[in-house]
PDB file of C-alpha atoms and ligand atoms in Angstrom:
ATOM      1  CA  MET S 270     -38.099 -25.909  12.018  1.00  0.00           C
ATOM      2  CA  LYS S 271     -38.343 -22.269  12.821  1.00  0.00           C
ATOM      3  CA  LYS S 272     -35.856 -22.024  16.093  1.00  0.00           C
ATOM      4  CA  THR S 273     -36.974 -17.996  16.387  1.00  0.00           C
ATOM      5  CA  ASP S 274     -39.688 -15.471  15.818  1.00  0.00           C
ATOM      6  CA  ARG S 275     -37.192 -13.905  13.298  1.00  0.00           C
ATOM      7  CA  GLU S 276     -37.745 -14.748   9.432  1.00  0.00           C
ATOM      8  CA  VAL S 277     -35.051 -16.342   7.904  1.00  0.00           C
ATOM      9  CA  VAL S 278     -33.581 -14.309   4.582  1.00  0.00           C
ATOM     10  CA  ILE S 279     -31.080 -15.851   2.447  1.00  0.00           C
ATOM     11  CA  THR S 280     -29.706 -13.115  -0.068  1.00  0.00           C
ATOM     12  CA  GLY S 281     -27.244 -13.409  -2.777  1.00  0.00           C
ATOM     13  CA  ASN S 282     -24.695 -11.015  -3.803  1.00  0.00           C
ATOM     14  CA  TRP S 283     -23.758 -10.879  -7.362  1.00  0.00           C
ATOM     15  CA  LYS S 284     -21.259  -8.503  -6.749  1.00  0.00           C
ATOM     16  CA  MET S 285     -19.922  -7.334 -10.033  1.00  0.00           C
ATOM     17  CA  TYR S 286     -21.118 -10.009 -12.405  1.00  0.00           C
ATOM     18  CA  LYS S 287     -24.433 -10.956 -14.732  1.00  0.00           C
ATOM     19  CA  THR S 288     -25.238  -8.824 -17.292  1.00  0.00           C
ATOM     20  CA  ILE S 289     -28.827  -7.716 -17.822  1.00  0.00           C
ATOM     21  CA  GLU S 290     -29.793 -10.678 -19.881  1.00  0.00           C
ATOM     22  CA  GLU S 291     -27.889 -13.113 -17.777  1.00  0.00           C
ATOM     23  CA  ALA S 292     -29.355 -11.849 -14.616  1.00  0.00           C
ATOM     24  CA  THR S 293     -32.779 -11.870 -15.698  1.00  0.00           C
ATOM     25  CA  GLY S 294     -32.319 -15.419 -17.120  1.00  0.00           C
ATOM     26  CA  CYS S 295     -30.828 -16.717 -13.730  1.00  0.00           C
ATOM     27  CA  ILE S 296     -34.013 -14.774 -12.322  1.00  0.00           C
ATOM     28  CA  LYS S 297     -36.233 -16.764 -14.418  1.00  0.00           C
ATOM     29  CA  GLU S 298     -34.660 -20.442 -13.454  1.00  0.00           C
ATOM     30  CA  LEU S 299     -34.518 -19.645  -9.786  1.00  0.00           C
ATOM     31  CA  ILE S 300     -38.190 -18.834  -9.285  1.00  0.00           C
ATOM     32  CA  PRO S 301     -39.945 -22.392 -10.532  1.00  0.00           C
ATOM     33  CA  LEU S 302     -36.662 -23.812  -8.361  1.00  0.00           C
ATOM     34  CA  ILE S 303     -37.736 -22.085  -5.174  1.00  0.00           C
ATOM     35  CA  GLU S 304     -40.979 -22.507  -4.990  1.00  0.00           C
ATOM     36  CA  HIS S 305     -41.874 -24.085  -2.170  1.00  0.00           C
ATOM     37  CA  ALA S 306     -39.322 -22.348  -0.007  1.00  0.00           C
ATOM     38  CA  SER S 307     -39.809 -20.693   3.516  1.00  0.00           C
ATOM     39  CA  ALA S 308     -37.146 -18.369   3.530  1.00  0.00           C
ATOM     40  CA  THR S 309     -37.496 -14.683   2.376  1.00  0.00           C
ATOM     41  CA  VAL S 310     -34.996 -14.497  -0.836  1.00  0.00           C
ATOM     42  CA  TYR S 311     -33.066 -11.092  -1.413  1.00  0.00           C
ATOM     43  CA  LEU S 312     -30.876 -10.655  -4.665  1.00  0.00           C
ATOM     44  CA  ALA S 313     -28.007  -7.910  -4.308  1.00  0.00           C
ATOM     45  CA  VAL S 314     -27.766  -7.386  -8.832  1.00  0.00           C
ATOM     46  CA  PRO S 315     -25.586  -5.226 -10.024  1.00  0.00           C
ATOM     47  CA  PHE S 316     -27.261  -1.384 -10.843  1.00  0.00           C
ATOM     48  CA  THR S 317     -28.144  -2.171 -14.631  1.00  0.00           C
ATOM     49  CA  ALA S 318     -30.126  -4.584 -13.332  1.00  0.00           C
ATOM     50  CA  ILE S 319     -32.045  -3.516 -10.831  1.00  0.00           C
ATOM     51  CA  GLN S 320     -35.271  -2.891 -12.938  1.00  0.00           C
ATOM     52  CA  ALA S 321     -35.149  -5.740 -15.047  1.00  0.00           C
ATOM     53  CA  SER S 322     -34.819  -8.007 -12.718  1.00  0.00           C
ATOM     54  CA  VAL S 323     -37.866  -6.538 -10.242  1.00  0.00           C
ATOM     55  CA  GLU S 324     -39.469  -7.073 -13.774  1.00  0.00           C
ATOM     56  CA  ALA S 325     -38.439 -10.698 -13.907  1.00  0.00           C
ATOM     57  CA  ALA S 326     -39.069 -11.279 -10.330  1.00  0.00           C
ATOM     58  CA  LYS S 327     -42.468 -10.054 -10.691  1.00  0.00           C
ATOM     59  CA  GLY S 328     -45.241 -12.810  -9.182  1.00  0.00           C
ATOM     60  CA  SER S 329     -42.833 -14.219  -7.240  1.00  0.00           C
ATOM     61  CA  SER S 330     -41.245 -13.716  -3.640  1.00  0.00           C
ATOM     62  CA  ILE S 331     -37.433 -12.594  -4.883  1.00  0.00           C
ATOM     63  CA  VAL S 332     -36.753  -9.109  -3.307  1.00  0.00           C
ATOM     64  CA  ILE S 333     -34.265  -6.925  -5.335  1.00  0.00           C
ATOM     65  CA  GLY S 334     -31.546  -4.596  -4.224  1.00  0.00           C
ATOM     66  CA  ALA S 335     -28.650  -2.916  -4.535  1.00  0.00           C
ATOM     67  CA  GLN S 336     -25.104  -3.869  -3.633  1.00  0.00           C
ATOM     68  CA  ASN S 337     -24.130  -0.022  -2.639  1.00  0.00           C
ATOM     69  CA  MET S 338     -24.870   3.559  -2.720  1.00  0.00           C
ATOM     70  CA  HIS S 339     -23.573   7.341  -1.704  1.00  0.00           C
ATOM     71  CA  ASP S 340     -24.417   8.974   1.320  1.00  0.00           C
ATOM     72  CA  ALA S 341     -25.277  12.373  -0.221  1.00  0.00           C
ATOM     73  CA  MET S 342     -29.016  12.934  -2.137  1.00  0.00           C
ATOM     74  CA  GLU S 343     -27.829  13.686  -5.078  1.00  0.00           C
ATOM     75  CA  GLY S 344     -24.896  16.047  -5.963  1.00  0.00           C
ATOM     76  CA  ALA S 345     -21.857  16.163  -8.498  1.00  0.00           C
ATOM     77  CA  PHE S 346     -19.954  13.062  -7.056  1.00  0.00           C
ATOM     78  CA  THR S 347     -19.233  11.758 -10.787  1.00  0.00           C
ATOM     79  CA  GLY S 348     -19.829   8.052 -11.154  1.00  0.00           C
ATOM     80  CA  GLU S 349     -21.869   7.529  -7.824  1.00  0.00           C
ATOM     81  CA  ILE S 350     -25.549   6.460  -7.425  1.00  0.00           C
ATOM     82  CA  ALA S 351     -28.323   7.747  -4.692  1.00  0.00           C
ATOM     83  CA  GLY S 352     -30.344   6.129  -3.039  1.00  0.00           C
ATOM     84  CA  LYS S 353     -33.328   7.125  -4.299  1.00  0.00           C
ATOM     85  CA  MET S 354     -32.359   6.150  -7.821  1.00  0.00           C
ATOM     86  CA  LEU S 355     -32.026   2.431  -6.413  1.00  0.00           C
ATOM     87  CA  THR S 356     -35.682   3.011  -4.839  1.00  0.00           C
ATOM     88  CA  GLU S 357     -36.489   4.476  -8.450  1.00  0.00           C
ATOM     89  CA  ALA S 358     -35.593   1.452 -10.181  1.00  0.00           C
ATOM     90  CA  GLY S 359     -37.364  -0.909  -7.279  1.00  0.00           C
ATOM     91  CA  ALA S 360     -34.310  -1.986  -5.125  1.00  0.00           C
ATOM     92  CA  ARG S 361     -35.708  -2.504  -1.998  1.00  0.00           C
ATOM     93  CA  PHE S 362     -32.716  -3.151   0.335  1.00  0.00           C
ATOM     94  CA  VAL S 363     -28.852  -1.999  -0.098  1.00  0.00           C
ATOM     95  CA  ILE S 364     -26.327  -4.193   0.610  1.00  0.00           C
ATOM     96  CA  LEU S 365     -23.618  -1.710   3.048  1.00  0.00           C
ATOM     97  CA  GLY S 366     -20.230  -1.839   4.056  1.00  0.00           C
ATOM     98  CA  HIS S 367     -19.415  -4.954   2.416  1.00  0.00           C
ATOM     99  CA  SER S 368     -15.942  -5.871   3.298  1.00  0.00           C
ATOM    100  CA  GLU S 369     -14.496  -5.173  -0.503  1.00  0.00           C
ATOM    101  CA  ARG S 370     -15.692  -2.100  -0.394  1.00  0.00           C
ATOM    102  CA  ARG S 371     -13.749  -1.537   2.572  1.00  0.00           C
ATOM    103  CA  ARG S 372     -11.002  -2.711   1.894  1.00  0.00           C
ATOM    104  CA  ILE S 373     -10.809  -1.785  -2.238  1.00  0.00           C
ATOM    105  CA  PHE S 374     -12.878   1.372  -1.576  1.00  0.00           C
ATOM    106  CA  ASN S 375     -11.482   2.588   1.683  1.00  0.00           C
ATOM    107  CA  GLU S 376     -14.930   3.094   3.382  1.00  0.00           C
ATOM    108  CA  THR S 377     -14.685   3.527   7.373  1.00  0.00           C
ATOM    109  CA  ASN S 378     -17.070   2.950   9.760  1.00  0.00           C
ATOM    110  CA  GLU S 379     -18.146   6.668   9.693  1.00  0.00           C
ATOM    111  CA  ILE S 380     -18.603   6.484   6.126  1.00  0.00           C
ATOM    112  CA  VAL S 381     -20.750   2.963   6.036  1.00  0.00           C
ATOM    113  CA  ASN S 382     -22.313   4.794   8.504  1.00  0.00           C
ATOM    114  CA  HIS S 383     -23.650   7.825   6.867  1.00  0.00           C
ATOM    115  CA  LYS S 384     -24.555   5.242   3.740  1.00  0.00           C
ATOM    116  CA  VAL S 385     -26.930   3.535   6.508  1.00  0.00           C
ATOM    117  CA  LEU S 386     -28.759   6.866   7.749  1.00  0.00           C
ATOM    118  CA  ARG S 387     -29.077   7.873   4.107  1.00  0.00           C
ATOM    119  CA  ALA S 388     -30.758   4.628   3.161  1.00  0.00           C
ATOM    120  CA  ILE S 389     -33.113   4.706   5.727  1.00  0.00           C
ATOM    121  CA  LYS S 390     -34.147   8.007   4.969  1.00  0.00           C
ATOM    122  CA  GLU S 391     -34.921   7.268   1.216  1.00  0.00           C
ATOM    123  CA  GLY S 392     -36.766   3.508   2.885  1.00  0.00           C
ATOM    124  CA  LEU S 393     -34.012   1.240   1.506  1.00  0.00           C
ATOM    125  CA  GLN S 394     -33.183  -1.686   4.305  1.00  0.00           C
ATOM    126  CA  PRO S 395     -29.995  -1.551   5.098  1.00  0.00           C
ATOM    127  CA  VAL S 396     -27.541  -5.352   5.220  1.00  0.00           C
ATOM    128  CA  LEU S 397     -24.985  -3.774   7.201  1.00  0.00           C
ATOM    129  CA  CYS S 398     -21.849  -6.358   6.707  1.00  0.00           C
ATOM    130  CA  VAL S 399     -19.743  -7.214   9.624  1.00  0.00           C
ATOM    131  CA  GLY S 400     -16.871  -8.823   9.897  1.00  0.00           C
ATOM    132  CA  GLU S 401     -12.871  -8.894  11.259  1.00  0.00           C
ATOM    133  CA  THR S 402      -9.609  -9.957   9.099  1.00  0.00           C
ATOM    134  CA  LYS S 403      -7.745 -13.109  10.126  1.00  0.00           C
ATOM    135  CA  GLU S 404      -5.307 -10.785  11.778  1.00  0.00           C
ATOM    136  CA  GLU S 405      -7.718  -9.967  14.299  1.00  0.00           C
ATOM    137  CA  ARG S 406      -8.705 -12.835  14.934  1.00  0.00           C
ATOM    138  CA  GLU S 407      -5.486 -14.077  15.624  1.00  0.00           C
ATOM    139  CA  HIS S 408      -5.088 -11.483  17.778  1.00  0.00           C
ATOM    140  CA  GLN S 409      -8.080 -11.877  19.547  1.00  0.00           C
ATOM    141  CA  GLN S 410      -9.460  -8.941  18.082  1.00  0.00           C
ATOM    142  CA  THR S 411     -12.550 -10.435  16.770  1.00  0.00           C
ATOM    143  CA  GLN S 412     -14.942  -8.812  19.448  1.00  0.00           C
ATOM    144  CA  ALA S 413     -13.066  -5.077  19.570  1.00  0.00           C
ATOM    145  CA  THR S 414     -13.305  -5.438  15.829  1.00  0.00           C
ATOM    146  CA  ILE S 415     -17.287  -5.689  15.333  1.00  0.00           C
ATOM    147  CA  LYS S 416     -18.243  -3.865  18.190  1.00  0.00           C
ATOM    148  CA  GLN S 417     -17.023  -0.821  17.242  1.00  0.00           C
ATOM    149  CA  GLN S 418     -18.300  -1.576  13.613  1.00  0.00           C
ATOM    150  CA  LEU S 419     -21.675  -1.925  14.978  1.00  0.00           C
ATOM    151  CA  ASP S 420     -21.378   0.915  17.289  1.00  0.00           C
ATOM    152  CA  GLU S 421     -20.185   3.484  14.136  1.00  0.00           C
ATOM    153  CA  CYS S 422     -22.064   1.814  11.505  1.00  0.00           C
ATOM    154  CA  LEU S 423     -24.852   2.426  13.573  1.00  0.00           C
ATOM    155  CA  ALA S 424     -24.613   5.631  14.915  1.00  0.00           C
ATOM    156  CA  GLY S 425     -27.707   7.753  14.958  1.00  0.00           C
ATOM    157  CA  VAL S 426     -30.018   5.015  14.168  1.00  0.00           C
ATOM    158  CA  THR S 427     -33.367   4.707  15.865  1.00  0.00           C
ATOM    159  CA  ALA S 428     -34.591   1.793  17.668  1.00  0.00           C
ATOM    160  CA  GLU S 429     -37.487   1.144  15.463  1.00  0.00           C
ATOM    161  CA  ASP S 430     -35.958   2.061  12.276  1.00  0.00           C
ATOM    162  CA  ALA S 431     -33.262  -0.656  13.655  1.00  0.00           C
ATOM    163  CA  THR S 432     -35.779  -3.218  13.770  1.00  0.00           C
ATOM    164  CA  ARG S 433     -35.488  -3.160   9.736  1.00  0.00           C
ATOM    165  CA  LEU S 434     -32.074  -3.584   9.943  1.00  0.00           C
ATOM    166  CA  ILE S 435     -30.083  -6.599   8.600  1.00  0.00           C
ATOM    167  CA  VAL S 436     -26.428  -8.000  10.122  1.00  0.00           C
ATOM    168  CA  ALA S 437     -24.743 -10.064   7.972  1.00  0.00           C
ATOM    169  CA  TYR S 438     -21.749 -11.096  10.086  1.00  0.00           C
ATOM    170  CA  GLU S 439     -18.947 -11.660   7.145  1.00  0.00           C
ATOM    171  CA  PRO S 440     -15.571 -12.589   8.307  1.00  0.00           C
ATOM    172  CA  VAL S 441     -13.289 -11.570   5.867  1.00  0.00           C
ATOM    173  CA  TRP S 442     -11.024 -14.343   5.881  1.00  0.00           C
ATOM    174  CA  ALA S 443     -13.754 -16.419   4.733  1.00  0.00           C
ATOM    175  CA  ILE S 444     -15.219 -14.505   1.448  1.00  0.00           C
ATOM    176  CA  GLY S 445     -14.637 -16.312  -1.669  1.00  0.00           C
ATOM    177  CA  THR S 446     -11.872 -18.435   0.153  1.00  0.00           C
ATOM    178  CA  SER S 447     -13.809 -21.875   0.995  1.00  0.00           C
ATOM    179  CA  ASP S 448     -12.594 -21.110   4.186  1.00  0.00           C
ATOM    180  CA  ALA S 449     -15.878 -20.942   5.830  1.00  0.00           C
ATOM    181  CA  ALA S 450     -16.285 -20.337   9.485  1.00  0.00           C
ATOM    182  CA  SER S 451     -17.405 -23.400  11.265  1.00  0.00           C
ATOM    183  CA  PRO S 452     -21.238 -22.977  12.690  1.00  0.00           C
ATOM    184  CA  GLU S 453     -19.911 -22.865  16.210  1.00  0.00           C
ATOM    185  CA  ILE S 454     -17.458 -19.686  15.287  1.00  0.00           C
ATOM    186  CA  ALA S 455     -20.679 -18.059  13.498  1.00  0.00           C
ATOM    187  CA  GLU S 456     -23.233 -18.821  16.050  1.00  0.00           C
ATOM    188  CA  GLU S 457     -20.088 -17.556  18.557  1.00  0.00           C
ATOM    189  CA  THR S 458     -19.960 -14.597  16.896  1.00  0.00           C
ATOM    190  CA  GLN S 459     -23.186 -14.050  16.061  1.00  0.00           C
ATOM    191  CA  GLY S 460     -24.300 -14.307  19.536  1.00  0.00           C
ATOM    192  CA  PHE S 461     -22.174 -11.704  20.277  1.00  0.00           C
ATOM    193  CA  CYS S 462     -23.070  -9.208  17.474  1.00  0.00           C
ATOM    194  CA  ARG S 463     -26.550  -9.449  19.263  1.00  0.00           C
ATOM    195  CA  GLN S 464     -24.980  -8.291  22.788  1.00  0.00           C
ATOM    196  CA  CYS S 465     -23.699  -5.262  21.144  1.00  0.00           C
ATOM    197  CA  LEU S 466     -27.085  -4.736  19.249  1.00  0.00           C
ATOM    198  CA  ALA S 467     -29.079  -5.237  22.894  1.00  0.00           C
ATOM    199  CA  GLU S 468     -26.768  -2.372  24.170  1.00  0.00           C
ATOM    200  CA  LEU S 469     -27.420  -0.014  21.147  1.00  0.00           C
ATOM    201  CA  PHE S 470     -31.217  -0.237  20.750  1.00  0.00           C
ATOM    202  CA  GLY S 471     -32.217  -2.545  23.815  1.00  0.00           C
ATOM    203  CA  LYS S 472     -32.716  -6.247  24.432  1.00  0.00           C
ATOM    204  CA  GLN S 473     -36.542  -6.305  22.600  1.00  0.00           C
ATOM    205  CA  THR S 474     -34.895  -4.410  19.370  1.00  0.00           C
ATOM    206  CA  ALA S 475     -31.906  -6.821  19.520  1.00  0.00           C
ATOM    207  CA  ASN S 476     -34.214  -9.489  19.002  1.00  0.00           C
ATOM    208  CA  LYS S 477     -35.633  -8.832  16.382  1.00  0.00           C
ATOM    209  CA  ILE S 478     -32.924  -7.885  13.702  1.00  0.00           C
ATOM    210  CA  VAL S 479     -31.955 -10.640  11.162  1.00  0.00           C
ATOM    211  CA  ILE S 480     -28.472 -11.483  11.676  1.00  0.00           C
ATOM    212  CA  GLN S 481     -26.927 -13.347   8.767  1.00  0.00           C
ATOM    213  CA  TYR S 482     -23.943 -15.430   8.285  1.00  0.00           C
ATOM    214  CA  GLY S 483     -21.474 -14.898   4.663  1.00  0.00           C
ATOM    215  CA  GLY S 484     -18.636 -16.462   3.419  1.00  0.00           C
ATOM    216  CA  SER S 485     -18.242 -19.449   1.521  1.00  0.00           C
ATOM    217  CA  VAL S 486     -21.311 -20.036   1.815  1.00  0.00           C
ATOM    218  CA  THR S 487     -22.472 -23.140  -0.008  1.00  0.00           C
ATOM    219  CA  PRO S 488     -25.044 -26.026  -0.472  1.00  0.00           C
ATOM    220  CA  GLU S 489     -23.493 -28.388   0.959  1.00  0.00           C
ATOM    221  CA  ASN S 490     -22.502 -25.960   4.717  1.00  0.00           C
ATOM    222  CA  ALA S 491     -26.166 -23.869   4.207  1.00  0.00           C
ATOM    223  CA  GLN S 492     -27.432 -26.518   6.541  1.00  0.00           C
ATOM    224  CA  GLU S 493     -25.220 -26.589   9.520  1.00  0.00           C
ATOM    225  CA  TYR S 494     -25.587 -22.615   9.588  1.00  0.00           C
ATOM    226  CA  LEU S 495     -29.047 -22.445   9.654  1.00  0.00           C
ATOM    227  CA  GLN S 496     -29.300 -24.556  12.844  1.00  0.00           C
ATOM    228  CA  CYS S 497     -28.117 -22.770  14.871  1.00  0.00           C
ATOM    229  CA  LYS S 498     -29.873 -20.255  16.974  1.00  0.00           C
ATOM    230  CA  GLU S 499     -28.086 -16.941  16.382  1.00  0.00           C
ATOM    231  CA  ILE S 500     -28.105 -17.221  12.691  1.00  0.00           C
ATOM    232  CA  ASP S 501     -31.218 -16.020  10.710  1.00  0.00           C
ATOM    233  CA  GLY S 502     -30.274 -16.384   7.497  1.00  0.00           C
ATOM    234  CA  LEU S 503     -27.287 -16.440   4.991  1.00  0.00           C
ATOM    235  CA  LEU S 504     -25.231 -13.557   2.457  1.00  0.00           C
ATOM    236  CA  VAL S 505     -24.493 -15.783  -0.821  1.00  0.00           C
ATOM    237  CA  GLY S 506     -21.857 -14.900  -3.265  1.00  0.00           C
ATOM    238  CA  GLY S 507     -20.110 -17.054  -5.264  1.00  0.00           C
ATOM    239  CA  ALA S 508     -22.945 -19.730  -5.110  1.00  0.00           C
ATOM    240  CA  SER S 509     -25.664 -17.250  -5.925  1.00  0.00           C
ATOM    241  CA  LEU S 510     -24.684 -16.921  -9.043  1.00  0.00           C
ATOM    242  CA  SER S 511     -26.006 -20.327  -9.818  1.00  0.00           C
ATOM    243  CA  ALA S 512     -29.393 -20.809  -9.877  1.00  0.00           C
ATOM    244  CA  LYS S 513     -29.358 -24.621  -9.254  1.00  0.00           C
ATOM    245  CA  LYS S 514     -26.734 -23.631  -5.899  1.00  0.00           C
ATOM    246  CA  PHE S 515     -28.810 -20.714  -4.487  1.00  0.00           C
ATOM    247  CA  SER S 516     -32.469 -22.847  -4.909  1.00  0.00           C
ATOM    248  CA  GLN S 517     -30.316 -25.616  -3.013  1.00  0.00           C
ATOM    249  CA  ILE S 518     -29.385 -23.213  -0.548  1.00  0.00           C
ATOM    250  CA  ILE S 519     -32.929 -21.801  -0.284  1.00  0.00           C
ATOM    251  CA  ASN S 520     -34.796 -24.996  -0.014  1.00  0.00           C
ATOM    252  CA  SER S 521     -31.929 -26.131   3.097  1.00  0.00           C
ATOM    253  CA  VAL S 522     -34.220 -23.985   5.481  1.00  0.00           C
ATOM    254  CA  LYS S 523     -37.006 -26.158   6.709  1.00  0.00           C
ATOM    255  CA  GLY S 524     -39.726 -24.248   7.394  1.00  0.00           C
TER     256      GLY S 524
HETATM  257  P1  PGA Y 624     -18.879 -15.711  -1.008  1.00  0.00           P
HETATM  258  O1  PGA Y 624     -18.892 -14.148  -0.965  1.00  0.00           O
HETATM  259  O2  PGA Y 624     -20.010 -16.550  -0.005  1.00  0.00           O
HETATM  260  O3  PGA Y 624     -18.468 -16.020  -2.330  1.00  0.00           O
HETATM  261  O4  PGA Y 624     -17.532 -16.169  -0.127  1.00  0.00           O
HETATM  262  C1  PGA Y 624     -19.620 -14.041   0.529  1.00  0.00           C
HETATM  263  C2  PGA Y 624     -19.981 -12.033  -0.336  1.00  0.00           C
HETATM  264  O5  PGA Y 624     -19.122 -11.812  -0.471  1.00  0.00           O
HETATM  265  O6  PGA Y 624     -21.171 -11.760   0.228  1.00  0.00           O
END
């Protein structure tokens, strides 16, 4: 049973895994397994695999996207990729502000904000990741951290553009650790995210924004999250690399 009017979106984040051959093979394996799925399925694939993945997903409802982009339209930025290059390759969305980008590649809220604005300009749907570290949670800084991330990363975004946004709540301590947040923690924090979004864009707009949970989601725990009112979908890393496991997660969404 659907809890709200919001779409349920399950996103796979393949990170730096899968060659073109592996990516297309996995998509072909996944398609028949999710034939009757009621969730919308997004796959964030490596840059090199975008075009071939779009081709492999043709005729299915899988939406292909990217995991990062530069905030400039184009320029002398060796090794970087522009939004318009992603859309040309067929990407429809882009993950921005993932904690691995923030932690390993020093992306600040300001940088993420520029990327969000550029993505919107280029017609790419931003999937904005927010989440607190273990230390921040232990020091009761979760809400302050998340509010600051949302305020700063979404500065200058209009309410109209915000309706197309996806926010992914990913507690940093839960990513790739098997230490998934409890559904209670996820529900409570995502309720808080929606409150912050309401302050930024108004209640009506905030109620339209899909908020996903991410961090050690597995076929075993997916259902528990999806039963929560504030959890409109999942952002899945490790478990999305296996077509079988990812399909089990997708199929745990009841229509
Ligand atoms: P995980 O990763 O599911 O492997 O914890 C989630 C993510 O990084 O988006």
